[in-house]
PDB file of N, CA and C in Angstrom:
ATOM      1  N   GLU A   1     161.760  88.756 125.084  1.00 71.00           N
ATOM      2  CA  GLU A   1     162.602  89.263 126.065  1.00 71.00           C
ATOM      3  C   GLU A   1     163.840  88.312 126.276  1.00 71.00           C
ATOM      4  N   GLU A   2     163.566  86.984 126.129  1.00 87.00           N
ATOM      5  CA  GLU A   2     164.408  85.817 126.379  1.00 87.00           C
ATOM      6  C   GLU A   2     165.106  86.057 127.854  1.00 87.00           C
ATOM      7  N   ARG A   3     164.220  86.330 128.778  1.00 88.00           N
ATOM      8  CA  ARG A   3     164.632  86.130 130.218  1.00 88.00           C
ATOM      9  C   ARG A   3     163.566  85.397 130.764  1.00 88.00           C
ATOM     10  N   SER A   4     164.001  84.883 131.856  1.00 89.00           N
ATOM     11  CA  SER A   4     163.004  84.257 132.921  1.00 89.00           C
ATOM     12  C   SER A   4     161.899  85.240 133.594  1.00 89.00           C
ATOM     13  N   LEU A   5     160.806  84.537 133.778  1.00 87.00           N
ATOM     14  CA  LEU A   5     159.613  85.214 134.721  1.00 87.00           C
ATOM     15  C   LEU A   5     160.108  86.100 135.870  1.00 87.00           C
ATOM     16  N   GLY A   6     161.054  85.324 136.469  1.00 85.00           N
ATOM     17  CA  GLY A   6     161.801  85.848 137.850  1.00 85.00           C
ATOM     18  C   GLY A   6     162.514  87.082 137.445  1.00 85.00           C
ATOM     19  N   GLU A   7     163.145  87.244 136.353  1.00 86.00           N
ATOM     20  CA  GLU A   7     163.824  88.382 136.133  1.00 86.00           C
ATOM     21  C   GLU A   7     163.063  89.346 135.380  1.00 86.00           C
ATOM     22  N   LEU A   8     161.979  89.105 134.878  1.00 84.00           N
ATOM     23  CA  LEU A   8     161.021  90.322 134.600  1.00 84.00           C
ATOM     24  C   LEU A   8     160.336  90.892 135.635  1.00 84.00           C
ATOM     25  N   ALA A   9     160.043  89.996 136.564  1.00 84.00           N
ATOM     26  CA  ALA A   9     159.284  90.266 137.650  1.00 84.00           C
ATOM     27  C   ALA A   9     159.942  91.209 138.739  1.00 84.00           C
ATOM     28  N   GLN A  10     161.145  91.221 138.819  1.00 85.00           N
ATOM     29  CA  GLN A  10     162.067  91.902 139.844  1.00 85.00           C
ATOM     30  C   GLN A  10     161.731  93.191 139.804  1.00 85.00           C
ATOM     31  N   GLY A  11     161.429  94.009 139.099  1.00 80.00           N
ATOM     32  CA  GLY A  11     161.248  95.489 139.381  1.00 80.00           C
ATOM     33  C   GLY A  11     159.845  95.866 140.036  1.00 80.00           C
ATOM     34  N   PHE A  12     158.856  94.644 140.058  1.00 81.00           N
ATOM     35  CA  PHE A  12     157.509  94.733 140.453  1.00 81.00           C
ATOM     36  C   PHE A  12     157.636  94.801 141.944  1.00 81.00           C
ATOM     37  N   ARG A  13     156.539  95.537 142.496  1.00 82.00           N
ATOM     38  CA  ARG A  13     156.143  95.620 144.099  1.00 82.00           C
ATOM     39  C   ARG A  13     154.863  95.229 143.844  1.00 82.00           C
ATOM     40  N   LYS A  14     154.670  94.326 145.192  1.00 85.00           N
ATOM     41  CA  LYS A  14     153.120  94.019 145.477  1.00 85.00           C
ATOM     42  C   LYS A  14     152.545  95.127 146.431  1.00 85.00           C
ATOM     43  N   PHE A  15     151.488  95.529 146.040  1.00 91.00           N
ATOM     44  CA  PHE A  15     150.697  96.393 146.764  1.00 91.00           C
ATOM     45  C   PHE A  15     149.574  95.732 147.298  1.00 91.00           C
ATOM     46  N   PRO A  16     148.974  96.589 148.616  1.00 96.00           N
ATOM     47  CA  PRO A  16     147.414  95.687 149.068  1.00 96.00           C
ATOM     48  C   PRO A  16     146.611  96.410 148.321  1.00 96.00           C
ATOM     49  N   GLN A  17     145.549  95.467 148.371  1.00 96.00           N
ATOM     50  CA  GLN A  17     144.467  95.890 147.478  1.00 96.00           C
ATOM     51  C   GLN A  17     143.139  95.296 148.276  1.00 96.00           C
ATOM     52  N   ILE A  18     142.209  96.369 148.055  1.00 97.00           N
ATOM     53  CA  ILE A  18     140.926  96.268 149.011  1.00 97.00           C
ATOM     54  C   ILE A  18     139.576  96.294 147.588  1.00 97.00           C
ATOM     55  N   LEU A  19     138.750  95.463 147.902  1.00 97.00           N
ATOM     56  CA  LEU A  19     137.612  95.359 147.081  1.00 97.00           C
ATOM     57  C   LEU A  19     136.420  95.418 147.874  1.00 97.00           C
ATOM     58  N   LEU A  20     135.585  96.472 147.931  1.00 97.00           N
ATOM     59  CA  LEU A  20     134.261  96.733 148.357  1.00 97.00           C
ATOM     60  C   LEU A  20     133.179  96.853 147.485  1.00 97.00           C
ATOM     61  N   ASN A  21     131.971  95.947 148.045  1.00 97.00           N
ATOM     62  CA  ASN A  21     130.701  95.750 147.146  1.00 97.00           C
ATOM     63  C   ASN A  21     129.589  96.518 147.710  1.00 97.00           C
ATOM     64  N   VAL A  22     129.196  97.383 146.995  1.00 96.00           N
ATOM     65  CA  VAL A  22     127.834  98.284 147.666  1.00 96.00           C
ATOM     66  C   VAL A  22     126.843  98.054 146.848  1.00 96.00           C
ATOM     67  N   ARG A  23     125.497  97.539 147.648  1.00 96.00           N
ATOM     68  CA  ARG A  23     124.291  97.213 147.051  1.00 96.00           C
ATOM     69  C   ARG A  23     123.410  98.545 146.605  1.00 96.00           C
ATOM     70  N   VAL A  24     123.196  98.656 145.264  1.00 97.00           N
ATOM     71  CA  VAL A  24     122.686  99.944 144.681  1.00 97.00           C
ATOM     72  C   VAL A  24     121.169  99.580 144.335  1.00 97.00           C
ATOM     73  N   ALA A  25     120.381 100.742 144.507  1.00 95.00           N
ATOM     74  CA  ALA A  25     118.996 100.573 143.886  1.00 95.00           C
ATOM     75  C   ALA A  25     118.951 100.619 142.491  1.00 95.00           C
ATOM     76  N   ARG A  26     119.886 101.500 142.051  1.00 94.00           N
ATOM     77  CA  ARG A  26     119.864 101.646 140.464  1.00 94.00           C
ATOM     78  C   ARG A  26     121.473 102.060 139.893  1.00 94.00           C
ATOM     79  N   LYS A  27     121.769 101.878 138.607  1.00 96.00           N
ATOM     80  CA  LYS A  27     122.960 102.103 138.270  1.00 96.00           C
ATOM     81  C   LYS A  27     123.390 103.248 137.574  1.00 96.00           C
ATOM     82  N   ASP A  28     123.155 104.284 137.996  1.00 96.00           N
ATOM     83  CA  ASP A  28     123.265 105.765 137.513  1.00 96.00           C
ATOM     84  C   ASP A  28     124.656 105.883 137.110  1.00 96.00           C
ATOM     85  N   ASP A  29     124.798 106.853 136.320  1.00 97.00           N
ATOM     86  CA  ASP A  29     125.975 107.152 135.987  1.00 97.00           C
ATOM     87  C   ASP A  29     126.937 108.087 136.863  1.00 97.00           C
ATOM     88  N   PHE A  30     127.845 107.250 137.719  1.00 97.00           N
ATOM     89  CA  PHE A  30     128.190 108.041 139.108  1.00 97.00           C
ATOM     90  C   PHE A  30     129.110 109.143 138.737  1.00 97.00           C
ATOM     91  N   SER A  31     129.742 109.100 137.509  1.00 96.00           N
ATOM     92  CA  SER A  31     130.539 110.097 136.979  1.00 96.00           C
ATOM     93  C   SER A  31     129.899 111.562 137.098  1.00 96.00           C
ATOM     94  N   ARG A  32     128.551 111.339 137.148  1.00 97.00           N
ATOM     95  CA  ARG A  32     127.525 112.759 137.005  1.00 97.00           C
ATOM     96  C   ARG A  32     127.127 113.343 138.420  1.00 97.00           C
ATOM     97  N   ILE A  33     127.400 112.337 139.491  1.00 97.00           N
ATOM     98  CA  ILE A  33     126.993 112.513 140.847  1.00 97.00           C
ATOM     99  C   ILE A  33     128.166 113.279 141.469  1.00 97.00           C
ATOM    100  N   PRO A  34     128.179 114.590 141.733  1.00 97.00           N
ATOM    101  CA  PRO A  34     129.221 115.244 142.406  1.00 97.00           C
ATOM    102  C   PRO A  34     129.647 114.778 143.625  1.00 97.00           C
ATOM    103  N   GLU A  35     129.126 114.564 144.360  1.00 97.00           N
ATOM    104  CA  GLU A  35     129.675 113.843 145.902  1.00 97.00           C
ATOM    105  C   GLU A  35     130.332 112.627 145.800  1.00 97.00           C
ATOM    106  N   ILE A  36     129.910 111.608 144.744  1.00 98.00           N
ATOM    107  CA  ILE A  36     130.848 110.514 144.395  1.00 98.00           C
ATOM    108  C   ILE A  36     131.898 110.652 143.712  1.00 98.00           C
ATOM    109  N   GLN A  37     131.959 111.458 142.694  1.00 98.00           N
ATOM    110  CA  GLN A  37     133.092 112.124 141.694  1.00 98.00           C
ATOM    111  C   GLN A  37     134.360 112.819 142.730  1.00 98.00           C
ATOM    112  N   GLN A  38     133.579 113.523 143.664  1.00 98.00           N
ATOM    113  CA  GLN A  38     134.945 114.444 144.645  1.00 98.00           C
ATOM    114  C   GLN A  38     135.522 113.298 145.324  1.00 98.00           C
ATOM    115  N   GLU A  39     134.768 112.165 145.904  1.00 97.00           N
ATOM    116  CA  GLU A  39     135.667 111.164 146.707  1.00 97.00           C
ATOM    117  C   GLU A  39     136.871 110.455 145.899  1.00 97.00           C
ATOM    118  N   ILE A  40     136.372 110.074 144.550  1.00 98.00           N
ATOM    119  CA  ILE A  40     137.113 109.257 143.780  1.00 98.00           C
ATOM    120  C   ILE A  40     138.222 110.294 143.363  1.00 98.00           C
ATOM    121  N   GLU A  41     138.148 111.531 143.108  1.00 98.00           N
ATOM    122  CA  GLU A  41     139.064 112.179 142.759  1.00 98.00           C
ATOM    123  C   GLU A  41     139.949 112.579 143.926  1.00 98.00           C
ATOM    124  N   ALA A  42     139.455 112.605 144.951  1.00 98.00           N
ATOM    125  CA  ALA A  42     140.612 112.912 146.300  1.00 98.00           C
ATOM    126  C   ALA A  42     141.078 111.724 146.468  1.00 98.00           C
ATOM    127  N   ALA A  43     140.890 110.225 146.386  1.00 98.00           N
ATOM    128  CA  ALA A  43     141.323 109.314 146.485  1.00 98.00           C
ATOM    129  C   ALA A  43     142.505 109.006 145.248  1.00 98.00           C
ATOM    130  N   GLU A  44     142.421 109.421 144.227  1.00 97.00           N
ATOM    131  CA  GLU A  44     143.049 109.293 143.357  1.00 97.00           C
ATOM    132  C   GLU A  44     144.389 110.409 143.175  1.00 97.00           C
ATOM    133  N   GLU A  45     143.914 111.479 143.670  1.00 97.00           N
ATOM    134  CA  GLU A  45     145.135 112.526 144.104  1.00 97.00           C
ATOM    135  C   GLU A  45     145.935 112.144 145.291  1.00 97.00           C
ATOM    136  N   SER A  46     145.357 111.580 146.153  1.00 96.00           N
ATOM    137  CA  SER A  46     146.311 111.224 147.128  1.00 96.00           C
ATOM    138  C   SER A  46     147.142 110.077 147.010  1.00 96.00           C
ATOM    139  N   LEU A  47     146.594 108.850 146.208  1.00 96.00           N
ATOM    140  CA  LEU A  47     147.209 107.782 145.877  1.00 96.00           C
ATOM    141  C   LEU A  47     148.332 107.944 144.512  1.00 96.00           C
ATOM    142  N   GLY A  48     148.089 109.160 143.812  1.00 94.00           N
ATOM    143  CA  GLY A  48     149.087 109.577 142.748  1.00 94.00           C
ATOM    144  C   GLY A  48     149.547 108.427 141.916  1.00 94.00           C
ATOM    145  N   GLU A  49     150.696 108.324 142.051  1.00 93.00           N
ATOM    146  CA  GLU A  49     151.230 107.260 140.682  1.00 93.00           C
ATOM    147  C   GLU A  49     151.432 105.955 141.509  1.00 93.00           C
ATOM    148  N   THR A  50     151.245 106.011 143.076  1.00 92.00           N
ATOM    149  CA  THR A  50     151.817 104.643 143.607  1.00 92.00           C
ATOM    150  C   THR A  50     150.147 103.812 143.904  1.00 92.00           C
ATOM    151  N   GLY A  51     149.264 104.275 143.174  1.00 94.00           N
ATOM    152  CA  GLY A  51     147.904 103.476 143.498  1.00 94.00           C
ATOM    153  C   GLY A  51     147.153 103.688 142.433  1.00 94.00           C
ATOM    154  N   ARG A  52     146.029 103.248 142.551  1.00 95.00           N
ATOM    155  CA  ARG A  52     144.818 103.397 141.441  1.00 95.00           C
ATOM    156  C   ARG A  52     143.500 102.895 142.296  1.00 95.00           C
ATOM    157  N   VAL A  53     142.503 103.267 141.551  1.00 98.00           N
ATOM    158  CA  VAL A  53     141.235 103.318 141.760  1.00 98.00           C
ATOM    159  C   VAL A  53     140.403 102.843 140.921  1.00 98.00           C
ATOM    160  N   LEU A  54     139.591 101.874 140.854  1.00 98.00           N
ATOM    161  CA  LEU A  54     138.766 101.279 139.704  1.00 98.00           C
ATOM    162  C   LEU A  54     137.282 101.126 140.183  1.00 98.00           C
ATOM    163  N   ILE A  55     136.281 101.776 139.864  1.00 98.00           N
ATOM    164  CA  ILE A  55     135.120 101.603 140.153  1.00 98.00           C
ATOM    165  C   ILE A  55     134.208 101.384 139.110  1.00 98.00           C
ATOM    166  N   ARG A  56     133.447  99.913 139.271  1.00 98.00           N
ATOM    167  CA  ARG A  56     132.447  99.865 138.071  1.00 98.00           C
ATOM    168  C   ARG A  56     131.273  99.084 138.877  1.00 98.00           C
ATOM    169  N   TYR A  57     130.199  99.037 137.931  1.00 98.00           N
ATOM    170  CA  TYR A  57     129.331  98.265 138.140  1.00 98.00           C
ATOM    171  C   TYR A  57     129.186  96.800 138.004  1.00 98.00           C
ATOM    172  N   SER A  58     128.792  95.917 138.589  1.00 97.00           N
ATOM    173  CA  SER A  58     128.559  94.425 138.575  1.00 97.00           C
ATOM    174  C   SER A  58     127.831  94.348 137.194  1.00 97.00           C
ATOM    175  N   GLY A  59     128.008  93.341 136.380  1.00 96.00           N
ATOM    176  CA  GLY A  59     127.369  93.216 135.482  1.00 96.00           C
ATOM    177  C   GLY A  59     126.021  92.093 135.620  1.00 96.00           C
ATOM    178  N   THR A  60     126.123  91.599 136.693  1.00 96.00           N
ATOM    179  CA  THR A  60     125.063  90.530 137.082  1.00 96.00           C
ATOM    180  C   THR A  60     124.419  90.694 138.150  1.00 96.00           C
ATOM    181  N   GLU A  61     124.785  91.684 139.232  1.00 96.00           N
ATOM    182  CA  GLU A  61     124.178  91.905 140.491  1.00 96.00           C
ATOM    183  C   GLU A  61     123.970  93.462 140.496  1.00 96.00           C
ATOM    184  N   GLN A  62     123.185  93.988 141.394  1.00 96.00           N
ATOM    185  CA  GLN A  62     122.782  95.369 141.566  1.00 96.00           C
ATOM    186  C   GLN A  62     123.788  95.923 142.795  1.00 96.00           C
ATOM    187  N   LEU A  63     125.259  95.958 142.152  1.00 96.00           N
ATOM    188  CA  LEU A  63     126.288  96.180 143.081  1.00 96.00           C
ATOM    189  C   LEU A  63     127.052  97.272 142.320  1.00 96.00           C
ATOM    190  N   ALA A  64     127.842  98.243 143.089  1.00 97.00           N
ATOM    191  CA  ALA A  64     128.799  98.821 142.568  1.00 97.00           C
ATOM    192  C   ALA A  64     130.142  97.966 143.165  1.00 97.00           C
ATOM    193  N   ARG A  65     131.228  98.002 142.581  1.00 98.00           N
ATOM    194  CA  ARG A  65     132.297  97.489 143.024  1.00 98.00           C
ATOM    195  C   ARG A  65     133.508  98.411 143.083  1.00 98.00           C
ATOM    196  N   ILE A  66     133.863  98.397 144.188  1.00 98.00           N
ATOM    197  CA  ILE A  66     135.034  99.655 144.460  1.00 98.00           C
ATOM    198  C   ILE A  66     136.112  98.952 144.874  1.00 98.00           C
ATOM    199  N   MET A  67     137.161  99.116 143.984  1.00 98.00           N
ATOM    200  CA  MET A  67     138.726  98.551 143.933  1.00 98.00           C
ATOM    201  C   MET A  67     139.616  99.581 144.014  1.00 98.00           C
ATOM    202  N   LEU A  68     140.656  99.392 145.259  1.00 98.00           N
ATOM    203  CA  LEU A  68     141.662 100.436 145.428  1.00 98.00           C
ATOM    204  C   LEU A  68     143.078  99.505 145.587  1.00 98.00           C
ATOM    205  N   GLU A  69     143.981  99.904 145.269  1.00 96.00           N
ATOM    206  CA  GLU A  69     145.555  99.522 145.671  1.00 96.00           C
ATOM    207  C   GLU A  69     146.501 100.567 145.738  1.00 96.00           C
ATOM    208  N   GLY A  70     147.200 100.169 146.785  1.00 96.00           N
ATOM    209  CA  GLY A  70     148.290 101.278 146.914  1.00 96.00           C
ATOM    210  C   GLY A  70     149.268 100.825 147.900  1.00 96.00           C
ATOM    211  N   GLU A  71     150.132 101.732 148.359  1.00 95.00           N
ATOM    212  CA  GLU A  71     151.183 101.232 149.174  1.00 95.00           C
ATOM    213  C   GLU A  71     150.652 101.146 150.837  1.00 95.00           C
ATOM    214  N   GLN A  72     149.957 101.914 151.102  1.00 95.00           N
ATOM    215  CA  GLN A  72     149.532 101.806 152.471  1.00 95.00           C
ATOM    216  C   GLN A  72     147.983 101.261 152.612  1.00 95.00           C
ATOM    217  N   GLU A  73     147.658 100.156 153.089  1.00 95.00           N
ATOM    218  CA  GLU A  73     146.654  99.529 153.198  1.00 95.00           C
ATOM    219  C   GLU A  73     145.382 100.362 154.064  1.00 95.00           C
ATOM    220  N   GLU A  74     146.113 100.926 155.102  1.00 96.00           N
ATOM    221  CA  GLU A  74     144.953 102.122 155.932  1.00 96.00           C
ATOM    222  C   GLU A  74     144.695 103.338 155.164  1.00 96.00           C
ATOM    223  N   GLU A  75     145.505 103.838 153.897  1.00 97.00           N
ATOM    224  CA  GLU A  75     145.010 104.632 153.212  1.00 97.00           C
ATOM    225  C   GLU A  75     143.835 104.305 152.247  1.00 97.00           C
ATOM    226  N   ILE A  76     144.278 103.293 151.528  1.00 97.00           N
ATOM    227  CA  ILE A  76     143.379 102.722 150.658  1.00 97.00           C
ATOM    228  C   ILE A  76     142.188 102.279 151.309  1.00 97.00           C
ATOM    229  N   ARG A  77     142.116 102.032 152.305  1.00 97.00           N
ATOM    230  CA  ARG A  77     140.719 101.252 153.094  1.00 97.00           C
ATOM    231  C   ARG A  77     140.190 102.758 153.603  1.00 97.00           C
ATOM    232  N   HIS A  78     140.693 103.819 153.879  1.00 97.00           N
ATOM    233  CA  HIS A  78     139.877 105.187 154.314  1.00 97.00           C
ATOM    234  C   HIS A  78     139.303 105.496 153.113  1.00 97.00           C
ATOM    235  N   HIS A  79     140.018 105.587 151.919  1.00 98.00           N
ATOM    236  CA  HIS A  79     139.430 106.220 150.722  1.00 98.00           C
ATOM    237  C   HIS A  79     138.353 105.101 150.202  1.00 98.00           C
ATOM    238  N   GLY A  80     138.586 104.005 150.169  1.00 98.00           N
ATOM    239  CA  GLY A  80     137.395 103.109 149.628  1.00 98.00           C
ATOM    240  C   GLY A  80     136.221 102.948 150.634  1.00 98.00           C
ATOM    241  N   GLU A  81     136.247 103.177 151.772  1.00 98.00           N
ATOM    242  CA  GLU A  81     135.073 103.501 152.882  1.00 98.00           C
ATOM    243  C   GLU A  81     134.458 104.650 152.434  1.00 98.00           C
ATOM    244  N   ALA A  82     135.275 105.847 152.263  1.00 98.00           N
ATOM    245  CA  ALA A  82     134.531 106.917 151.740  1.00 98.00           C
ATOM    246  C   ALA A  82     133.728 107.100 150.579  1.00 98.00           C
ATOM    247  N   ILE A  83     134.569 106.515 149.537  1.00 98.00           N
ATOM    248  CA  ILE A  83     133.493 106.230 148.222  1.00 98.00           C
ATOM    249  C   ILE A  83     132.382 105.439 148.410  1.00 98.00           C
ATOM    250  N   ALA A  84     132.771 104.284 149.057  1.00 97.00           N
ATOM    251  CA  ALA A  84     131.455 103.351 149.561  1.00 97.00           C
ATOM    252  C   ALA A  84     130.238 104.094 150.243  1.00 97.00           C
ATOM    253  N   ALA A  85     130.662 105.003 151.296  1.00 97.00           N
ATOM    254  CA  ALA A  85     129.613 105.835 151.808  1.00 97.00           C
ATOM    255  C   ALA A  85     128.914 106.648 151.062  1.00 97.00           C
ATOM    256  N   ARG A  86     129.410 107.423 150.033  1.00 97.00           N
ATOM    257  CA  ARG A  86     128.879 108.215 149.053  1.00 97.00           C
ATOM    258  C   ARG A  86     127.894 107.568 148.205  1.00 97.00           C
ATOM    259  N   PHE A  87     128.245 106.098 147.565  1.00 97.00           N
ATOM    260  CA  PHE A  87     127.139 105.413 146.889  1.00 97.00           C
ATOM    261  C   PHE A  87     126.322 104.990 147.647  1.00 97.00           C
ATOM    262  N   GLU A  88     126.446 104.494 148.875  1.00 96.00           N
ATOM    263  CA  GLU A  88     125.369 104.162 149.740  1.00 96.00           C
ATOM    264  C   GLU A  88     124.269 105.646 149.951  1.00 96.00           C
ATOM    265  N   GLU A  89     125.010 106.437 150.128  1.00 95.00           N
ATOM    266  CA  GLU A  89     124.053 107.702 150.234  1.00 95.00           C
ATOM    267  C   GLU A  89     123.381 107.996 149.218  1.00 95.00           C
ATOM    268  N   LYS A  90     123.842 107.886 148.155  1.00 96.00           N
ATOM    269  CA  LYS A  90     123.179 108.624 146.829  1.00 96.00           C
ATOM    270  C   LYS A  90     122.281 107.438 146.001  1.00 96.00           C
ATOM    271  N   LEU A  91     123.068 106.125 145.935  1.00 96.00           N
ATOM    272  CA  LEU A  91     122.492 105.209 145.042  1.00 96.00           C
ATOM    273  C   LEU A  91     121.949 104.010 145.930  1.00 96.00           C
ATOM    274  N   GLY A  92     122.206 104.025 146.856  1.00 90.00           N
ATOM    275  CA  GLY A  92     122.103 102.805 147.747  1.00 90.00           C
ATOM    276  C   GLY A  92     120.798 102.117 147.814  1.00 90.00           C
ATOM    277  N   VAL A  93     120.338 101.107 148.367  1.00 85.00           N
ATOM    278  CA  VAL A  93     118.891 100.313 148.438  1.00 85.00           C
ATOM    279  C   VAL A  93     118.435 101.287 149.286  1.00 85.00           C
ATOM    280  N   GLY A  94     119.015 101.890 150.489  1.00 69.00           N
ATOM    281  CA  GLY A  94     118.267 102.751 151.538  1.00 69.00           C
ATOM    282  C   GLY A  94     118.394 104.180 151.211  1.00 69.00           C
ATOM    283  N   GLU A  95     118.597 104.715 149.917  1.00 58.00           N
ATOM    284  CA  GLU A  95     119.076 105.823 149.417  1.00 58.00           C
ATOM    285  C   GLU A  95     118.312 107.176 150.143  1.00 58.00           C
ATOM    286  N   LYS A  96     119.103 108.273 150.470  1.00 52.00           N
ATOM    287  CA  LYS A  96     118.514 109.273 151.102  1.00 52.00           C
ATOM    288  C   LYS A  96     118.195 110.193 149.835  1.00 52.00           C
ATOM    289  N   SER A  97     118.556 110.309 148.739  1.00 45.00           N
ATOM    290  CA  SER A  97     118.206 111.478 147.802  1.00 45.00           C
ATOM    291  C   SER A  97     117.884 110.612 146.372  1.00 45.00           C
TER     292      SER A  97
END
């Protein structure tokens, strides 16, 4: 590009990001758990093109890592906590089902 990093970064906006860790009893395929998947899809729909949702299991610990970023911190925190609650309910150490 032969342009400075400052010039290349001019079009980028920094968005808030949150990371939540949920201790899990087992690392089941969460895409097959409807309650978890519904919360993830609701967050993705709400954030649209201006945010993202990334969920994965830790490779070294019994944790689900839930990362969201978007324009409004309150919105991403709301969705992140809702997703975390479903993980705790369905796969958490004190799981209910």
